[in-house]
Amino acid sequence: TILVLDHGSQYSHLILRRLRDMGIYCELLGCDVPFADIPFRPKGIILSGGPASVYDAEAPHADPAYFEQTEIPLLGICYGNQSIAWRLDPMNVIRSDHREYGSAEVKIHRVSSHVDRLLEGVGESMEVWMSHSDKLGSLPENFEIICETPSSPFAGIAHKDSHVFGLQFHPEVTNTPCGGQILKNFAVNICGCSPNWTMSNFVDQEIARVRKLVGEKSQVIGAVSGGVDSTVAAQLLKTAIGDRFHAVLIDTGLLRLEESQQVKETLQEHLGINLTVIDASKAFLDALAGITEPEQKRKVIGNLFIDFFEKEALRIEKDAENTPNAGPVRYFLQGTLYPDVIESISWKGPSATIKTHHNVGGLPARMLNGEAKLQLIEPLRELFKDEVRALGRALSIHVDDLVMRHPFPGPGIAIRIIGEVTPERVAIARKADHIFITEIKKAGIYNEMAQAYAGLDSNKAVGVMGDNRSYGYIIILRAIVTTDFMTGEPYEFDFKLLKKISTRICNEVHGVSRVTYDCTSKPPGTIELE
Ligand code: XMP
């Protein structure tokens, strides 16, 4: 394993990505983790970049023991490189307010055989990506220059006798074409790692880790939604501890049409996960009566969700008292992914702040501190979205059906119904949504959009049905093309298809008089209606 010590760079995760893509397992720890507390024995350590200057009062300085030890090779990148040089003599680093940002051509000096091994296959010069303010102003004692550019004479350094290297540029970004090769050379040639890590190693490793953490008796509870992340996380837990993992699907009545049944089929019948479906739709719809304000809806749904979840945790706990091999419910499974983790990383490293937006109403905080007092288990915390898919496949889940499923917000259809959420309006929106999605799938264009749904306007409009005047609901169709969900464009439908969908909805969903297509981009619109 290679340890990547994070100083808060926006590129830290790319170091992991690059190495893992080449079959080298690596883990990220915050730079505030003392050397003695590393939970595994790394074969090499990469010190990431970071936004701070070594001179800042609050600059993150890793435990000196990382630098004092001589057994494990070190590679400093950008800020990591500066911190190696600064430790030896603060005068080695020049403070600068000017940022060097962009491509540069570095000249390589092959001064020794271990530098040759680090830069194997790279040539005599290479294009690299620079993004830094401070830089080295002099060569640390006992180091040699291995790369230079006209503006950075110490763009790469290596210790004369030990395996300590520093690079001013970023080998982890694609704008440094040879960067992956350098990282691999460091891991394989210098640290002696074997590039044979695969997702099935990860499965074995995580299963062992979960078993050790949870112990022989404790139980784990986790909310599932039918989405890829929660399904893969649940399957991993089931594989590790069997029925001591309890998956809970709270049917808020605000899920897509027939969705709770489908989730049950996939998780319980196909995957054999110990699942409880709680039909809480009446409670949710009762609690939403009379509420029209979007944030208020979110709050009501979020709070009620936790109430139900907490009750279920306590119920399982009670049951356990009468079951010989089951202990207390101690852990709460969450399908947090690495991108969620990095969004909340400050330069202090990946401290445990958790983004709450995608967890209904801030579920973790209350679960952790409330009556149930659960601890988090986040087995996907180190993974990227596509790695979760690979993990799903390694766990024999037919992820392909799940993978491309459009995301669905925690508050469900409630934020797609403008105004009051009543049972009648939910039923109408769900039926229209079902027709819309069915037609999209039939046309083979489901994967061309990131999210699509049918929502409901708060007003009614006049129409004519047969010979009679009707006064019915207005359906709003929305389909968005996006990769990051931060910005998006409306999907450009074939108009004939839209007309067909409109006709089907008006004919088949009683009470609808009109169908509109929302062609607002994001921004200024949002993806959801509320
Ligand atoms: P907006 O509407 O903000 O949506 O453009 C961006 C993405 O976030 C999802 N979303 C939510 N997910 N709880 C969630 O779990 C929420 O309250 C929530 N609001 C929006 C939305 O579906 C889209 O993918």
mmCIF file of C-alpha atoms in Angstrom, residues 169-332:
data_model
loop_
_atom_site.group_PDB
_atom_site.id
_atom_site.type_symbol
_atom_site.label_atom_id
_atom_site.label_comp_id
_atom_site.label_asym_id
_atom_site.label_seq_id
_atom_site.Cartn_x
_atom_site.Cartn_y
_atom_site.Cartn_z
ATOM 1 C CA PHE A 169 4.797 19.971 -10.632
ATOM 2 C CA HIS A 170 1.732 17.723 -10.442
ATOM 3 C CA PRO A 171 2.312 14.235 -11.866
ATOM 4 C CA GLU A 172 -1.257 13.235 -10.916
ATOM 5 C CA VAL A 173 -3.079 15.418 -13.462
ATOM 6 C CA THR A 174 -3.576 14.399 -17.073
ATOM 7 C CA ASN A 175 -1.856 17.599 -18.220
ATOM 8 C CA THR A 176 1.359 15.901 -17.101
ATOM 9 C CA PRO A 177 1.313 13.121 -19.710
ATOM 10 C CA CYS A 178 4.202 11.146 -18.150
ATOM 11 C CA GLY A 179 2.879 11.745 -14.634
ATOM 12 C CA GLY A 180 1.186 8.361 -14.276
ATOM 13 C CA GLN A 181 4.425 6.667 -15.305
ATOM 14 C CA ILE A 182 6.358 8.602 -12.634
ATOM 15 C CA LEU A 183 3.862 7.686 -9.908
ATOM 16 C CA LYS A 184 3.980 4.064 -11.003
ATOM 17 C CA ASN A 185 7.797 4.125 -11.098
ATOM 18 C CA PHE A 186 7.808 5.479 -7.560
ATOM 19 C CA ALA A 187 5.439 2.775 -6.332
ATOM 20 C CA VAL A 188 6.922 -0.165 -8.233
ATOM 21 C CA ASN A 189 10.615 0.636 -8.842
ATOM 22 C CA ILE A 190 11.329 2.579 -5.676
ATOM 23 C CA CYS A 191 8.863 1.212 -3.108
ATOM 24 C CA GLY A 192 8.626 -2.347 -4.420
ATOM 25 C CA CYS A 193 4.819 -2.456 -4.759
ATOM 26 C CA SER A 194 3.307 -4.994 -7.147
ATOM 27 C CA PRO A 195 0.782 -3.552 -9.582
ATOM 28 C CA ASN A 196 -1.720 -6.347 -9.015
ATOM 29 C CA TRP A 197 -4.464 -4.691 -6.984
ATOM 30 C CA THR A 198 -7.976 -5.365 -8.245
ATOM 31 C CA MET A 199 -11.472 -4.780 -6.991
ATOM 32 C CA SER A 200 -11.676 -8.326 -5.672
ATOM 33 C CA ASN A 201 -8.694 -7.576 -3.398
ATOM 34 C CA PHE A 202 -10.656 -4.592 -2.174
ATOM 35 C CA VAL A 203 -13.691 -6.779 -1.471
ATOM 36 C CA ASP A 204 -11.599 -9.203 0.620
ATOM 37 C CA GLN A 205 -9.903 -6.358 2.417
ATOM 38 C CA GLU A 206 -13.128 -4.510 3.224
ATOM 39 C CA ILE A 207 -14.900 -7.659 4.350
ATOM 40 C CA ALA A 208 -12.039 -8.400 6.725
ATOM 41 C CA ARG A 209 -12.059 -4.823 7.956
ATOM 42 C CA VAL A 210 -15.825 -4.782 8.566
ATOM 43 C CA ARG A 211 -15.697 -8.121 10.404
ATOM 44 C CA LYS A 212 -12.919 -6.910 12.640
ATOM 45 C CA LEU A 213 -14.614 -3.614 13.380
ATOM 46 C CA VAL A 214 -18.067 -5.023 14.054
ATOM 47 C CA GLY A 215 -16.862 -8.032 16.007
ATOM 48 C CA GLU A 216 -18.723 -11.276 16.656
ATOM 49 C CA LYS A 217 -22.075 -9.978 17.798
ATOM 50 C CA SER A 218 -22.763 -6.320 17.099
ATOM 51 C CA GLN A 219 -25.319 -5.466 14.460
ATOM 52 C CA VAL A 220 -25.356 -2.848 11.718
ATOM 53 C CA ILE A 221 -28.279 -0.932 10.284
ATOM 54 C CA GLY A 222 -28.409 1.003 7.019
ATOM 55 C CA ALA A 223 -30.995 2.835 4.935
ATOM 56 C CA VAL A 224 -31.306 1.657 1.356
ATOM 57 C CA SER A 225 -32.930 3.411 -1.563
ATOM 58 C CA GLY A 226 -32.395 1.022 -4.462
ATOM 59 C CA GLY A 227 -29.651 3.230 -5.866
ATOM 60 C CA VAL A 228 -26.226 1.842 -6.734
ATOM 61 C CA ASP A 229 -24.322 3.161 -3.734
ATOM 62 C CA SER A 230 -26.632 1.968 -1.001
ATOM 63 C CA THR A 231 -27.179 -1.379 -2.754
ATOM 64 C CA VAL A 232 -23.461 -2.082 -3.172
ATOM 65 C CA ALA A 233 -22.711 -1.001 0.406
ATOM 66 C CA ALA A 234 -25.527 -3.243 1.677
ATOM 67 C CA GLN A 235 -24.300 -6.246 -0.295
ATOM 68 C CA LEU A 236 -20.791 -5.772 1.058
ATOM 69 C CA LEU A 237 -22.102 -5.723 4.625
ATOM 70 C CA LYS A 238 -24.272 -8.773 3.991
ATOM 71 C CA THR A 239 -21.269 -10.630 2.616
ATOM 72 C CA ALA A 240 -19.237 -9.651 5.672
ATOM 73 C CA ILE A 241 -21.711 -10.237 8.509
ATOM 74 C CA GLY A 242 -24.794 -11.841 6.970
ATOM 75 C CA ASP A 243 -28.065 -11.158 8.744
ATOM 76 C CA ARG A 244 -26.448 -9.035 11.399
ATOM 77 C CA PHE A 245 -26.725 -6.343 8.768
ATOM 78 C CA HIS A 246 -30.235 -4.886 8.606
ATOM 79 C CA ALA A 247 -31.184 -2.936 5.505
ATOM 80 C CA VAL A 248 -34.134 -0.631 5.984
ATOM 81 C CA LEU A 249 -36.237 0.844 3.216
ATOM 82 C CA ILE A 250 -38.570 3.497 4.473
ATOM 83 C CA ASP A 251 -41.381 3.813 1.992
ATOM 84 C CA THR A 252 -42.279 7.459 2.392
ATOM 85 C CA GLY A 253 -45.031 7.183 -0.191
ATOM 86 C CA LEU A 254 -42.964 9.676 -2.148
ATOM 87 C CA LEU A 255 -40.918 7.136 -4.110
ATOM 88 C CA ARG A 256 -41.452 6.450 -7.800
ATOM 89 C CA LEU A 257 -44.395 4.263 -8.797
ATOM 90 C CA GLU A 258 -43.825 0.635 -7.725
ATOM 91 C CA GLU A 259 -40.317 1.467 -6.619
ATOM 92 C CA SER A 260 -40.489 0.041 -3.139
ATOM 93 C CA GLN A 261 -41.626 -3.282 -4.604
ATOM 94 C CA GLN A 262 -38.723 -3.251 -7.050
ATOM 95 C CA VAL A 263 -36.169 -2.476 -4.360
ATOM 96 C CA LYS A 264 -37.563 -5.326 -2.305
ATOM 97 C CA GLU A 265 -37.216 -7.700 -5.232
ATOM 98 C CA THR A 266 -33.627 -6.698 -5.942
ATOM 99 C CA LEU A 267 -32.320 -6.601 -2.398
ATOM 100 C CA GLN A 268 -34.316 -9.262 -0.635
ATOM 101 C CA GLU A 269 -35.116 -11.756 -3.370
ATOM 102 C CA HIS A 270 -32.100 -11.469 -5.679
ATOM 103 C CA LEU A 271 -29.359 -10.480 -3.266
ATOM 104 C CA GLY A 272 -30.705 -12.123 -0.122
ATOM 105 C CA ILE A 273 -30.133 -9.057 2.018
ATOM 106 C CA ASN A 274 -31.917 -8.906 5.360
ATOM 107 C CA LEU A 275 -34.336 -6.118 4.444
ATOM 108 C CA THR A 276 -37.223 -4.520 6.275
ATOM 109 C CA VAL A 277 -39.589 -2.345 4.292
ATOM 110 C CA ILE A 278 -41.463 0.092 6.475
ATOM 111 C CA ASP A 279 -44.600 1.447 4.912
ATOM 112 C CA ALA A 280 -44.681 4.929 6.338
ATOM 113 C CA SER A 281 -46.546 6.604 3.515
ATOM 114 C CA LYS A 282 -49.546 7.570 5.581
ATOM 115 C CA ALA A 283 -47.409 9.202 8.233
ATOM 116 C CA PHE A 284 -45.454 11.162 5.640
ATOM 117 C CA LEU A 285 -48.493 12.335 3.732
ATOM 118 C CA ASP A 286 -50.271 13.302 6.963
ATOM 119 C CA ALA A 287 -47.235 15.292 8.077
ATOM 120 C CA LEU A 288 -47.059 17.086 4.739
ATOM 121 C CA ALA A 289 -50.705 18.166 4.732
ATOM 122 C CA GLY A 290 -51.033 21.922 4.298
ATOM 123 C CA ILE A 291 -47.306 22.505 3.737
ATOM 124 C CA THR A 292 -46.344 24.338 0.559
ATOM 125 C CA GLU A 293 -42.951 25.840 1.350
ATOM 126 C CA PRO A 294 -40.130 23.726 -0.198
ATOM 127 C CA GLU A 295 -37.610 23.870 2.650
ATOM 128 C CA GLN A 296 -40.356 23.163 5.144
ATOM 129 C CA LYS A 297 -41.253 20.041 3.156
ATOM 130 C CA ARG A 298 -37.628 18.893 3.276
ATOM 131 C CA LYS A 299 -37.465 19.435 7.010
ATOM 132 C CA VAL A 300 -40.673 17.566 7.763
ATOM 133 C CA ILE A 301 -39.620 14.635 5.584
ATOM 134 C CA GLY A 302 -36.088 14.559 6.981
ATOM 135 C CA ASN A 303 -37.200 14.580 10.600
ATOM 136 C CA LEU A 304 -39.838 11.937 10.103
ATOM 137 C CA PHE A 305 -37.340 9.769 8.248
ATOM 138 C CA ILE A 306 -35.011 9.809 11.213
ATOM 139 C CA ASP A 307 -37.864 9.078 13.621
ATOM 140 C CA PHE A 308 -38.755 5.943 11.698
ATOM 141 C CA PHE A 309 -35.159 4.911 11.283
ATOM 142 C CA GLU A 310 -34.340 5.389 14.932
ATOM 143 C CA LYS A 311 -37.409 3.425 15.972
ATOM 144 C CA GLU A 312 -36.335 0.582 13.710
ATOM 145 C CA ALA A 313 -32.822 0.578 15.197
ATOM 146 C CA LEU A 314 -34.294 0.338 18.692
ATOM 147 C CA ARG A 315 -36.704 -2.395 17.616
ATOM 148 C CA ILE A 316 -33.866 -4.521 16.214
ATOM 149 C CA GLU A 317 -31.974 -3.912 19.419
ATOM 150 C CA LYS A 318 -34.916 -5.180 21.464
ATOM 151 C CA ASP A 319 -35.322 -8.233 19.279
ATOM 152 C CA ALA A 320 -31.653 -9.011 19.757
ATOM 153 C CA GLU A 321 -32.210 -9.481 23.468
ATOM 154 C CA ASN A 322 -34.060 -12.695 22.629
ATOM 155 C CA THR A 323 -31.677 -13.908 19.925
ATOM 156 C CA PRO A 324 -28.597 -15.815 21.108
ATOM 157 C CA ASN A 325 -26.093 -14.693 18.465
ATOM 158 C CA ALA A 326 -27.110 -11.102 18.031
ATOM 159 C CA GLY A 327 -25.744 -8.213 20.020
ATOM 160 C CA PRO A 328 -26.551 -4.524 20.162
ATOM 161 C CA VAL A 329 -26.984 -2.342 17.067
ATOM 162 C CA ARG A 330 -23.797 -0.329 17.155
ATOM 163 C CA TYR A 331 -23.176 0.783 13.616
ATOM 164 C CA PHE A 332 -24.867 2.736 10.932
#
